[in-house]
Each structure stands twice: as C-alpha cells, then as structure tokens.
C-alpha cells in the first residue's frame, strides 16, 4: 500500500510570506503528526491530529497551524515566515494513538526561507 | 517531562564490524515503549526496532538488537555485520501519551558512517 506522501518536497519562500504543506497518510490511518527537523534543535513535535481534531500541540508560536480533513489528509500552515522557520517538516501517520504503535513517516518537505 | 538523550553526534564503523549507538531517557511512566528510527539520506524515517519496557528480553531484528537497561534508563542499539546501507541518522524515540498528549520525543540523533 502507498506510504505517507508529503507535498511539495521542496519550497523556497520569502520572509513574511505564508506557506501550506500537505500530508496524505497511509490509508486507514487516522492520526497525523507533524515534526520540525533542524540541525540545531533536532526533531521537535508541532501538533497531532486525530479525527479532524487537534489533540496535542507542541511549543511553537501561533504562526504554526494545521488542520485535518475527513479523509485524514492534513495540512500545516506557517504564516509570516521567518528565517528560522527553514527546516525539514516531517509528517507521520499511525493507525491509532497508542504508544506501542509504529509511526510511519513521509519524506518531508524541505522549506527554505530567504 | 519525558526526555531522550543521544550523547554521540557521530559514529563510524568499518563494513562488517559491530557498532553500538547510545541512548538514555527519562520518563515518569512505568510502562512504555522505546523505538529506534533510521533516517537515510532519502530523509524518510524508518522504524528499526522497538522495545517494550515491561519485557526483560532485549528486542532483536536481524542484525539489529538493543541493550535495554530499565533501571539505568538506557536503550542502546547494536548493529552487527555493518553494511554500507546502514549509513544514516539514527534516532532514539520515546512515544508518550496516548490520550490527549500523544507524541514522539526524539533524541538529537547519531550520524552513522560506514566505511568500506
């Protein structure tokens, strides 16, 4: 079956702009999480969605937001981009929200803010 | 708060030899799981191995095994007979929550180089 698909793979944006990233989870998976990966901070949790509701949120400013649709596809949006938002954004999906459940990751979206 | 620490930013190993990557963690949970994820240059994270905390037996997946020391809160990954394809970033991860605060907490990662 198809894996987690993230689009686009690469993005270059200018400071002050906004951006929307997309994630299509594995079919049947209802939990979608987003992570920001940078060389300095490593992998940091952004938020998690389950059944179209945000269930958990990491320590990021309100410029970072997301949503999940009825087909479990998810988008995240970053408004008023800053240089520090340059990162690899990873999406992960899992069947359920249990700690023993494997999270499957996409290949990520590389965002560069100039 | 749950934390995960990987103290080795980089490691290298000769092809066919064995390497051990270290991970320590802290959690207030009595029952939990631990994961090792591999991130190759293609960027897609892949689960390598998982360990259930209440199981005393160390998990093994082919050439990958763990040394889980619950009292010491240590969870190291051993790669035997290293292959060129093992070259990647390796992340130790602790899943937390399951209710309202489900997420994965990652260590900073260890970059493994495999020399031919």
PDB file of C-alpha atoms in Angstrom:
ATOM      1  CA  UNK A   1       0.000   0.000   0.000  1.00  0.00           C
ATOM      2  CA  UNK A   2       1.066   3.593  -0.528  1.00  0.00           C
ATOM      3  CA  UNK A   3       3.139   5.234   2.173  1.00  0.00           C
ATOM      4  CA  UNK A   4       2.861   8.674   3.673  1.00  0.00           C
ATOM      5  CA  UNK A   5       3.022  11.299   0.959  1.00  0.00           C
ATOM      6  CA  UNK A   6       4.141  14.845   1.571  1.00  0.00           C
ATOM      7  CA  UNK A   7       3.943  17.625  -0.965  1.00  0.00           C
ATOM      8  CA  UNK A   8       5.789  19.565  -2.095  1.00  0.00           C
ATOM      9  CA  UNK A   9       9.230  18.069  -1.499  1.00  0.00           C
ATOM     10  CA  UNK A  10      10.977  21.433  -1.658  1.00  0.00           C
ATOM     11  CA  UNK A  11       9.850  25.007  -1.127  1.00  0.00           C
ATOM     12  CA  UNK A  12      11.609  28.338  -1.197  1.00  0.00           C
ATOM     13  CA  UNK A  13       9.740  31.250   0.333  1.00  0.00           C
ATOM     14  CA  UNK A  14      10.499  34.828   1.241  1.00  0.00           C
ATOM     15  CA  UNK A  15      10.371  36.198   4.762  1.00  0.00           C
ATOM     16  CA  UNK A  16       6.890  37.410   5.627  1.00  0.00           C
ATOM     17  CA  UNK A  17       5.106  35.057   3.236  1.00  0.00           C
ATOM     18  CA  UNK A  18       2.961  32.163   4.270  1.00  0.00           C
ATOM     19  CA  UNK A  19       3.187  28.527   3.251  1.00  0.00           C
ATOM     20  CA  UNK A  20       0.974  25.452   3.278  1.00  0.00           C
ATOM     21  CA  UNK A  21       2.356  21.928   3.410  1.00  0.00           C
ATOM     22  CA  UNK A  22       0.330  18.833   2.692  1.00  0.00           C
ATOM     23  CA  UNK A  23       0.405  15.301   4.072  1.00  0.00           C
ATOM     24  CA  UNK A  24      -1.557  12.274   2.904  1.00  0.00           C
ATOM     25  CA  UNK A  25      -1.386   9.477   5.469  1.00  0.00           C
ATOM     26  CA  UNK A  26      -1.421   5.769   4.835  1.00  0.00           C
ATOM     27  CA  UNK A  27      -4.917   4.624   4.000  1.00  0.00           C
ATOM     28  CA  UNK A  28      -6.822   3.855   7.175  1.00  0.00           C
ATOM     29  CA  UNK A  29      -4.519   5.814   9.438  1.00  0.00           C
ATOM     30  CA  UNK A  30      -6.380   8.435  11.415  1.00  0.00           C
ATOM     31  CA  UNK A  31      -3.583  10.006  13.441  1.00  0.00           C
ATOM     32  CA  UNK A  32      -1.327  12.511  11.721  1.00  0.00           C
ATOM     33  CA  UNK A  33       1.550  14.261  13.471  1.00  0.00           C
ATOM     34  CA  UNK A  34       3.896  16.971  12.280  1.00  0.00           C
ATOM     35  CA  UNK A  35       7.524  17.469  13.284  1.00  0.00           C
ATOM     36  CA  UNK A  36      10.069  20.155  12.529  1.00  0.00           C
ATOM     37  CA  UNK A  37      13.632  18.952  11.997  1.00  0.00           C
ATOM     38  CA  UNK A  38      16.595  21.330  12.166  1.00  0.00           C
ATOM     39  CA  UNK A  39      20.310  20.654  12.675  1.00  0.00           C
ATOM     40  CA  UNK A  40      20.352  22.632  15.906  1.00  0.00           C
ATOM     41  CA  UNK A  41      17.114  21.565  17.583  1.00  0.00           C
ATOM     42  CA  UNK A  42      16.670  18.102  16.103  1.00  0.00           C
ATOM     43  CA  UNK A  43      13.129  16.783  15.767  1.00  0.00           C
ATOM     44  CA  UNK A  44      10.517  18.833  17.524  1.00  0.00           C
ATOM     45  CA  UNK A  45       6.836  18.000  17.774  1.00  0.00           C
ATOM     46  CA  UNK A  46       4.478  20.519  16.209  1.00  0.00           C
ATOM     47  CA  UNK A  47       0.994  19.034  16.549  1.00  0.00           C
ATOM     48  CA  UNK A  48      -1.088  15.928  16.203  1.00  0.00           C
ATOM     49  CA  UNK A  49      -4.499  15.470  14.616  1.00  0.00           C
ATOM     50  CA  UNK A  50      -6.941  12.658  15.034  1.00  0.00           C
ATOM     51  CA  UNK A  51     -10.435  12.512  13.551  1.00  0.00           C
ATOM     52  CA  UNK A  52     -10.153  16.086  12.297  1.00  0.00           C
ATOM     53  CA  UNK A  53      -9.370  17.465  15.757  1.00  0.00           C
ATOM     54  CA  UNK A  54      -6.079  18.775  17.050  1.00  0.00           C
ATOM     55  CA  UNK A  55      -5.291  16.567  20.025  1.00  0.00           C
ATOM     56  CA  UNK A  56      -1.883  17.824  21.053  1.00  0.00           C
ATOM     57  CA  UNK A  57       0.274  20.823  20.286  1.00  0.00           C
ATOM     58  CA  UNK A  58       3.977  21.447  20.734  1.00  0.00           C
ATOM     59  CA  UNK A  59       5.694  24.580  21.909  1.00  0.00           C
ATOM     60  CA  UNK A  60       5.520  26.617  18.715  1.00  0.00           C
ATOM     61  CA  UNK A  61       4.111  30.098  18.113  1.00  0.00           C
ATOM     62  CA  UNK A  62       0.618  30.619  16.788  1.00  0.00           C
ATOM     63  CA  UNK A  63       2.030  31.247  13.304  1.00  0.00           C
ATOM     64  CA  UNK A  64       2.118  27.469  13.010  1.00  0.00           C
ATOM     65  CA  UNK A  65      -1.272  25.937  12.486  1.00  0.00           C
ATOM     66  CA  UNK A  66      -2.783  22.884  10.915  1.00  0.00           C
ATOM     67  CA  UNK A  67      -5.907  21.020  10.102  1.00  0.00           C
ATOM     68  CA  UNK A  68      -7.106  17.580   9.179  1.00  0.00           C
ATOM     69  CA  UNK A  69      -9.792  16.706   6.696  1.00  0.00           C
ATOM     70  CA  UNK A  70     -12.408  13.985   6.823  1.00  0.00           C
ATOM     71  CA  UNK A  71     -10.207  11.710   4.672  1.00  0.00           C
ATOM     72  CA  UNK A  72      -7.413  12.137   7.263  1.00  0.00           C
ATOM     73  CA  UNK A  73      -5.260  14.212   4.938  1.00  0.00           C
ATOM     74  CA  UNK A  74      -3.601  17.026   6.831  1.00  0.00           C
ATOM     75  CA  UNK A  75      -2.169  20.413   6.066  1.00  0.00           C
ATOM     76  CA  UNK A  76       0.046  22.646   8.096  1.00  0.00           C
ATOM     77  CA  UNK A  77       0.342  26.356   7.562  1.00  0.00           C
ATOM     78  CA  UNK A  78       3.051  28.753   8.604  1.00  0.00           C
ATOM     79  CA  UNK A  79       2.247  32.440   8.343  1.00  0.00           C
ATOM     80  CA  UNK A  80       4.623  35.398   8.392  1.00  0.00           C
ATOM     81  CA  UNK A  81       7.620  33.243   7.671  1.00  0.00           C
ATOM     82  CA  UNK A  82      10.884  33.895   9.464  1.00  0.00           C
ATOM     83  CA  UNK A  83      14.386  32.791   8.503  1.00  0.00           C
ATOM     84  CA  UNK A  84      14.377  30.432  11.481  1.00  0.00           C
ATOM     85  CA  UNK A  85      11.457  28.520  10.003  1.00  0.00           C
ATOM     86  CA  UNK A  86      13.800  26.996   7.456  1.00  0.00           C
ATOM     87  CA  UNK A  87      13.678  23.289   8.232  1.00  0.00           C
ATOM     88  CA  UNK A  88      12.619  19.850   7.135  1.00  0.00           C
ATOM     89  CA  UNK A  89       8.985  19.325   8.034  1.00  0.00           C
ATOM     90  CA  UNK A  90       8.039  15.707   8.576  1.00  0.00           C
ATOM     91  CA  UNK A  91       4.603  14.206   8.715  1.00  0.00           C
ATOM     92  CA  UNK A  92       3.888  10.892  10.404  1.00  0.00           C
ATOM     93  CA  UNK A  93       0.758   8.783  10.393  1.00  0.00           C
ATOM     94  CA  UNK A  94      -0.321   5.948  12.617  1.00  0.00           C
ATOM     95  CA  UNK A  95      -3.310   3.693  12.829  1.00  0.00           C
ATOM     96  CA  UNK A  96      -4.193   4.574  16.392  1.00  0.00           C
ATOM     97  CA  UNK A  97      -2.848   6.791  19.147  1.00  0.00           C
ATOM     98  CA  UNK A  98      -1.179   4.134  21.264  1.00  0.00           C
ATOM     99  CA  UNK A  99       2.383   4.349  22.485  1.00  0.00           C
ATOM    100  CA  UNK A 100       3.153   0.900  21.055  1.00  0.00           C
ATOM    101  CA  UNK A 101       2.036   1.842  17.554  1.00  0.00           C
ATOM    102  CA  UNK A 102       4.577   2.480  14.841  1.00  0.00           C
ATOM    103  CA  UNK A 103       4.503   5.920  13.275  1.00  0.00           C
ATOM    104  CA  UNK A 104       5.140   5.934   9.524  1.00  0.00           C
ATOM    105  CA  UNK A 105       6.907   8.970   8.157  1.00  0.00           C
ATOM    106  CA  UNK A 106       6.851  10.765   4.841  1.00  0.00           C
ATOM    107  CA  UNK A 107       9.948  12.038   3.092  1.00  0.00           C
ATOM    108  CA  UNK A 108       9.340  15.517   4.345  1.00  0.00           C
ATOM    109  CA  UNK A 109       9.113  18.975   2.869  1.00  0.00           C
ATOM    110  CA  UNK A 110      12.320  20.990   2.831  1.00  0.00           C
ATOM    111  CA  UNK A 111      11.353  24.627   3.457  1.00  0.00           C
ATOM    112  CA  UNK A 112      13.900  27.351   2.854  1.00  0.00           C
ATOM    113  CA  UNK A 113      13.047  30.898   3.888  1.00  0.00           C
ATOM    114  CA  UNK A 114      15.150  33.630   2.282  1.00  0.00           C
TER     115      UNK A 114
ATOM    116  CA  UNK B   1       8.740  15.572  31.419  1.00  0.00           C
ATOM    117  CA  UNK B   2       9.975  12.844  29.139  1.00  0.00           C
ATOM    118  CA  UNK B   3      13.432  13.358  27.669  1.00  0.00           C
ATOM    119  CA  UNK B   4      15.696  11.405  25.337  1.00  0.00           C
ATOM    120  CA  UNK B   5      19.456  11.944  25.130  1.00  0.00           C
ATOM    121  CA  UNK B   6      21.850  10.667  22.489  1.00  0.00           C
ATOM    122  CA  UNK B   7      25.371  11.601  23.511  1.00  0.00           C
ATOM    123  CA  UNK B   8      27.129  10.567  20.293  1.00  0.00           C
ATOM    124  CA  UNK B   9      26.522  13.074  17.477  1.00  0.00           C
ATOM    125  CA  UNK B  10      28.592  10.975  15.084  1.00  0.00           C
ATOM    126  CA  UNK B  11      29.902   7.428  14.923  1.00  0.00           C
ATOM    127  CA  UNK B  12      31.788   5.481  12.295  1.00  0.00           C
ATOM    128  CA  UNK B  13      32.245   1.762  11.725  1.00  0.00           C
ATOM    129  CA  UNK B  14      34.045  -0.442   9.257  1.00  0.00           C
ATOM    130  CA  UNK B  15      31.921  -2.557   6.988  1.00  0.00           C
ATOM    131  CA  UNK B  16      31.187  -5.971   8.544  1.00  0.00           C
ATOM    132  CA  UNK B  17      32.039  -4.796  12.044  1.00  0.00           C
ATOM    133  CA  UNK B  18      29.763  -4.063  15.001  1.00  0.00           C
ATOM    134  CA  UNK B  19      28.778  -0.656  16.352  1.00  0.00           C
ATOM    135  CA  UNK B  20      26.706   0.418  19.351  1.00  0.00           C
ATOM    136  CA  UNK B  21      24.728   3.651  19.487  1.00  0.00           C
ATOM    137  CA  UNK B  22      23.813   5.000  22.912  1.00  0.00           C
ATOM    138  CA  UNK B  23      20.567   6.435  24.191  1.00  0.00           C
ATOM    139  CA  UNK B  24      19.385   7.395  27.657  1.00  0.00           C
ATOM    140  CA  UNK B  25      15.921   8.558  28.548  1.00  0.00           C
ATOM    141  CA  UNK B  26      13.769   9.758  31.356  1.00  0.00           C
ATOM    142  CA  UNK B  27      10.109   9.085  31.854  1.00  0.00           C
ATOM    143  CA  UNK B  28       7.661   9.004  34.724  1.00  0.00           C
ATOM    144  CA  UNK B  29       5.705   6.177  33.149  1.00  0.00           C
ATOM    145  CA  UNK B  30       6.058   2.650  34.485  1.00  0.00           C
ATOM    146  CA  UNK B  31       5.010   1.011  31.246  1.00  0.00           C
ATOM    147  CA  UNK B  32       6.282   2.428  27.984  1.00  0.00           C
ATOM    148  CA  UNK B  33       7.908   1.651  24.667  1.00  0.00           C
ATOM    149  CA  UNK B  34      11.142   2.781  23.070  1.00  0.00           C
ATOM    150  CA  UNK B  35      11.945   2.981  19.395  1.00  0.00           C
ATOM    151  CA  UNK B  36      14.993   3.344  17.194  1.00  0.00           C
ATOM    152  CA  UNK B  37      14.342   5.085  13.891  1.00  0.00           C
ATOM    153  CA  UNK B  38      16.723   5.281  10.937  1.00  0.00           C
ATOM    154  CA  UNK B  39      16.777   8.292   8.608  1.00  0.00           C
ATOM    155  CA  UNK B  40      18.826   7.644   5.453  1.00  0.00           C
ATOM    156  CA  UNK B  41      19.793  10.431   3.027  1.00  0.00           C
ATOM    157  CA  UNK B  42      16.406   9.971   1.342  1.00  0.00           C
ATOM    158  CA  UNK B  43      15.045  11.579   4.564  1.00  0.00           C
ATOM    159  CA  UNK B  44      12.292   9.016   5.171  1.00  0.00           C
ATOM    160  CA  UNK B  45      12.346   7.803   8.756  1.00  0.00           C
ATOM    161  CA  UNK B  46      12.049   4.047   9.115  1.00  0.00           C
ATOM    162  CA  UNK B  47      11.395   2.126  12.317  1.00  0.00           C
ATOM    163  CA  UNK B  48      14.342  -0.171  13.019  1.00  0.00           C
ATOM    164  CA  UNK B  49      13.372  -1.797  16.286  1.00  0.00           C
ATOM    165  CA  UNK B  50      11.098  -1.341  19.270  1.00  0.00           C
ATOM    166  CA  UNK B  51      11.300  -2.423  22.898  1.00  0.00           C
ATOM    167  CA  UNK B  52       8.529  -2.865  25.419  1.00  0.00           C
ATOM    168  CA  UNK B  53       9.666  -1.684  28.837  1.00  0.00           C
ATOM    169  CA  UNK B  54       7.956  -4.441  30.768  1.00  0.00           C
ATOM    170  CA  UNK B  55       9.685  -7.139  28.690  1.00  0.00           C
ATOM    171  CA  UNK B  56      13.056  -8.088  30.127  1.00  0.00           C
ATOM    172  CA  UNK B  57      14.214  -9.740  26.925  1.00  0.00           C
ATOM    173  CA  UNK B  58      16.090  -7.428  24.602  1.00  0.00           C
ATOM    174  CA  UNK B  59      14.479  -6.959  21.189  1.00  0.00           C
ATOM    175  CA  UNK B  60      16.238  -8.267  18.096  1.00  0.00           C
ATOM    176  CA  UNK B  61      15.548  -7.656  14.400  1.00  0.00           C
ATOM    177  CA  UNK B  62      18.039  -9.461  12.171  1.00  0.00           C
ATOM    178  CA  UNK B  63      21.360  -7.590  12.537  1.00  0.00           C
ATOM    179  CA  UNK B  64      19.857  -5.017  14.903  1.00  0.00           C
ATOM    180  CA  UNK B  65      19.495  -5.593  18.609  1.00  0.00           C
ATOM    181  CA  UNK B  66      19.078  -3.471  21.688  1.00  0.00           C
ATOM    182  CA  UNK B  67      20.594  -3.472  25.142  1.00  0.00           C
ATOM    183  CA  UNK B  68      17.762  -2.264  27.339  1.00  0.00           C
ATOM    184  CA  UNK B  69      18.691  -1.430  30.918  1.00  0.00           C
ATOM    185  CA  UNK B  70      15.470  -0.263  32.540  1.00  0.00           C
ATOM    186  CA  UNK B  71      16.940   0.698  35.907  1.00  0.00           C
ATOM    187  CA  UNK B  72      19.649   2.762  34.241  1.00  0.00           C
ATOM    188  CA  UNK B  73      17.148   4.134  31.689  1.00  0.00           C
ATOM    189  CA  UNK B  74      19.474   3.138  28.898  1.00  0.00           C
ATOM    190  CA  UNK B  75      18.479   1.883  25.466  1.00  0.00           C
ATOM    191  CA  UNK B  76      21.411   1.276  23.135  1.00  0.00           C
ATOM    192  CA  UNK B  77      21.267  -0.052  19.579  1.00  0.00           C
ATOM    193  CA  UNK B  78      23.768  -2.615  18.364  1.00  0.00           C
ATOM    194  CA  UNK B  79      24.289  -3.100  14.642  1.00  0.00           C
ATOM    195  CA  UNK B  80      26.153  -6.273  13.752  1.00  0.00           C
ATOM    196  CA  UNK B  81      27.882  -7.015  10.450  1.00  0.00           C
ATOM    197  CA  UNK B  82      27.501  -3.374   9.403  1.00  0.00           C
ATOM    198  CA  UNK B  83      26.636  -2.739   5.776  1.00  0.00           C
ATOM    199  CA  UNK B  84      27.053   0.337   3.612  1.00  0.00           C
ATOM    200  CA  UNK B  85      23.278   0.722   3.567  1.00  0.00           C
ATOM    201  CA  UNK B  86      23.270   1.177   7.336  1.00  0.00           C
ATOM    202  CA  UNK B  87      24.776   4.634   6.908  1.00  0.00           C
ATOM    203  CA  UNK B  88      22.137   7.062   8.180  1.00  0.00           C
ATOM    204  CA  UNK B  89      20.993   9.213  11.078  1.00  0.00           C
ATOM    205  CA  UNK B  90      19.658   7.108  13.914  1.00  0.00           C
ATOM    206  CA  UNK B  91      17.124   8.492  16.344  1.00  0.00           C
ATOM    207  CA  UNK B  92      16.085   7.082  19.663  1.00  0.00           C
ATOM    208  CA  UNK B  93      12.429   7.871  20.353  1.00  0.00           C
ATOM    209  CA  UNK B  94      10.071   7.654  23.297  1.00  0.00           C
ATOM    210  CA  UNK B  95       6.358   7.717  22.494  1.00  0.00           C
ATOM    211  CA  UNK B  96       4.381   9.472  25.163  1.00  0.00           C
ATOM    212  CA  UNK B  97       0.721   9.981  25.846  1.00  0.00           C
ATOM    213  CA  UNK B  98      -1.933   8.004  24.116  1.00  0.00           C
ATOM    214  CA  UNK B  99      -4.690  10.189  25.321  1.00  0.00           C
ATOM    215  CA  UNK B 100      -4.647  13.907  24.845  1.00  0.00           C
ATOM    216  CA  UNK B 101      -0.892  14.309  24.631  1.00  0.00           C
ATOM    217  CA  UNK B 102       0.287  11.626  22.220  1.00  0.00           C
ATOM    218  CA  UNK B 103       3.607  12.388  20.526  1.00  0.00           C
ATOM    219  CA  UNK B 104       7.102  11.038  19.908  1.00  0.00           C
ATOM    220  CA  UNK B 105      10.002  12.559  21.817  1.00  0.00           C
ATOM    221  CA  UNK B 106      13.286  12.152  19.916  1.00  0.00           C
ATOM    222  CA  UNK B 107      16.925  12.354  20.801  1.00  0.00           C
ATOM    223  CA  UNK B 108      19.152  14.639  18.728  1.00  0.00           C
ATOM    224  CA  UNK B 109      20.332  11.708  16.645  1.00  0.00           C
ATOM    225  CA  UNK B 110      23.588   9.935  15.839  1.00  0.00           C
ATOM    226  CA  UNK B 111      25.041  10.138  12.328  1.00  0.00           C
ATOM    227  CA  UNK B 112      26.490   6.735  11.464  1.00  0.00           C
ATOM    228  CA  UNK B 113      29.119   6.446   8.750  1.00  0.00           C
ATOM    229  CA  UNK B 114      30.033   3.021   7.380  1.00  0.00           C
ATOM    230  CA  UNK B 115      33.483   2.795   5.855  1.00  0.00           C
ATOM    231  CA  UNK B 116      34.176   0.230   3.123  1.00  0.00           C
TER     232      UNK B 116
END
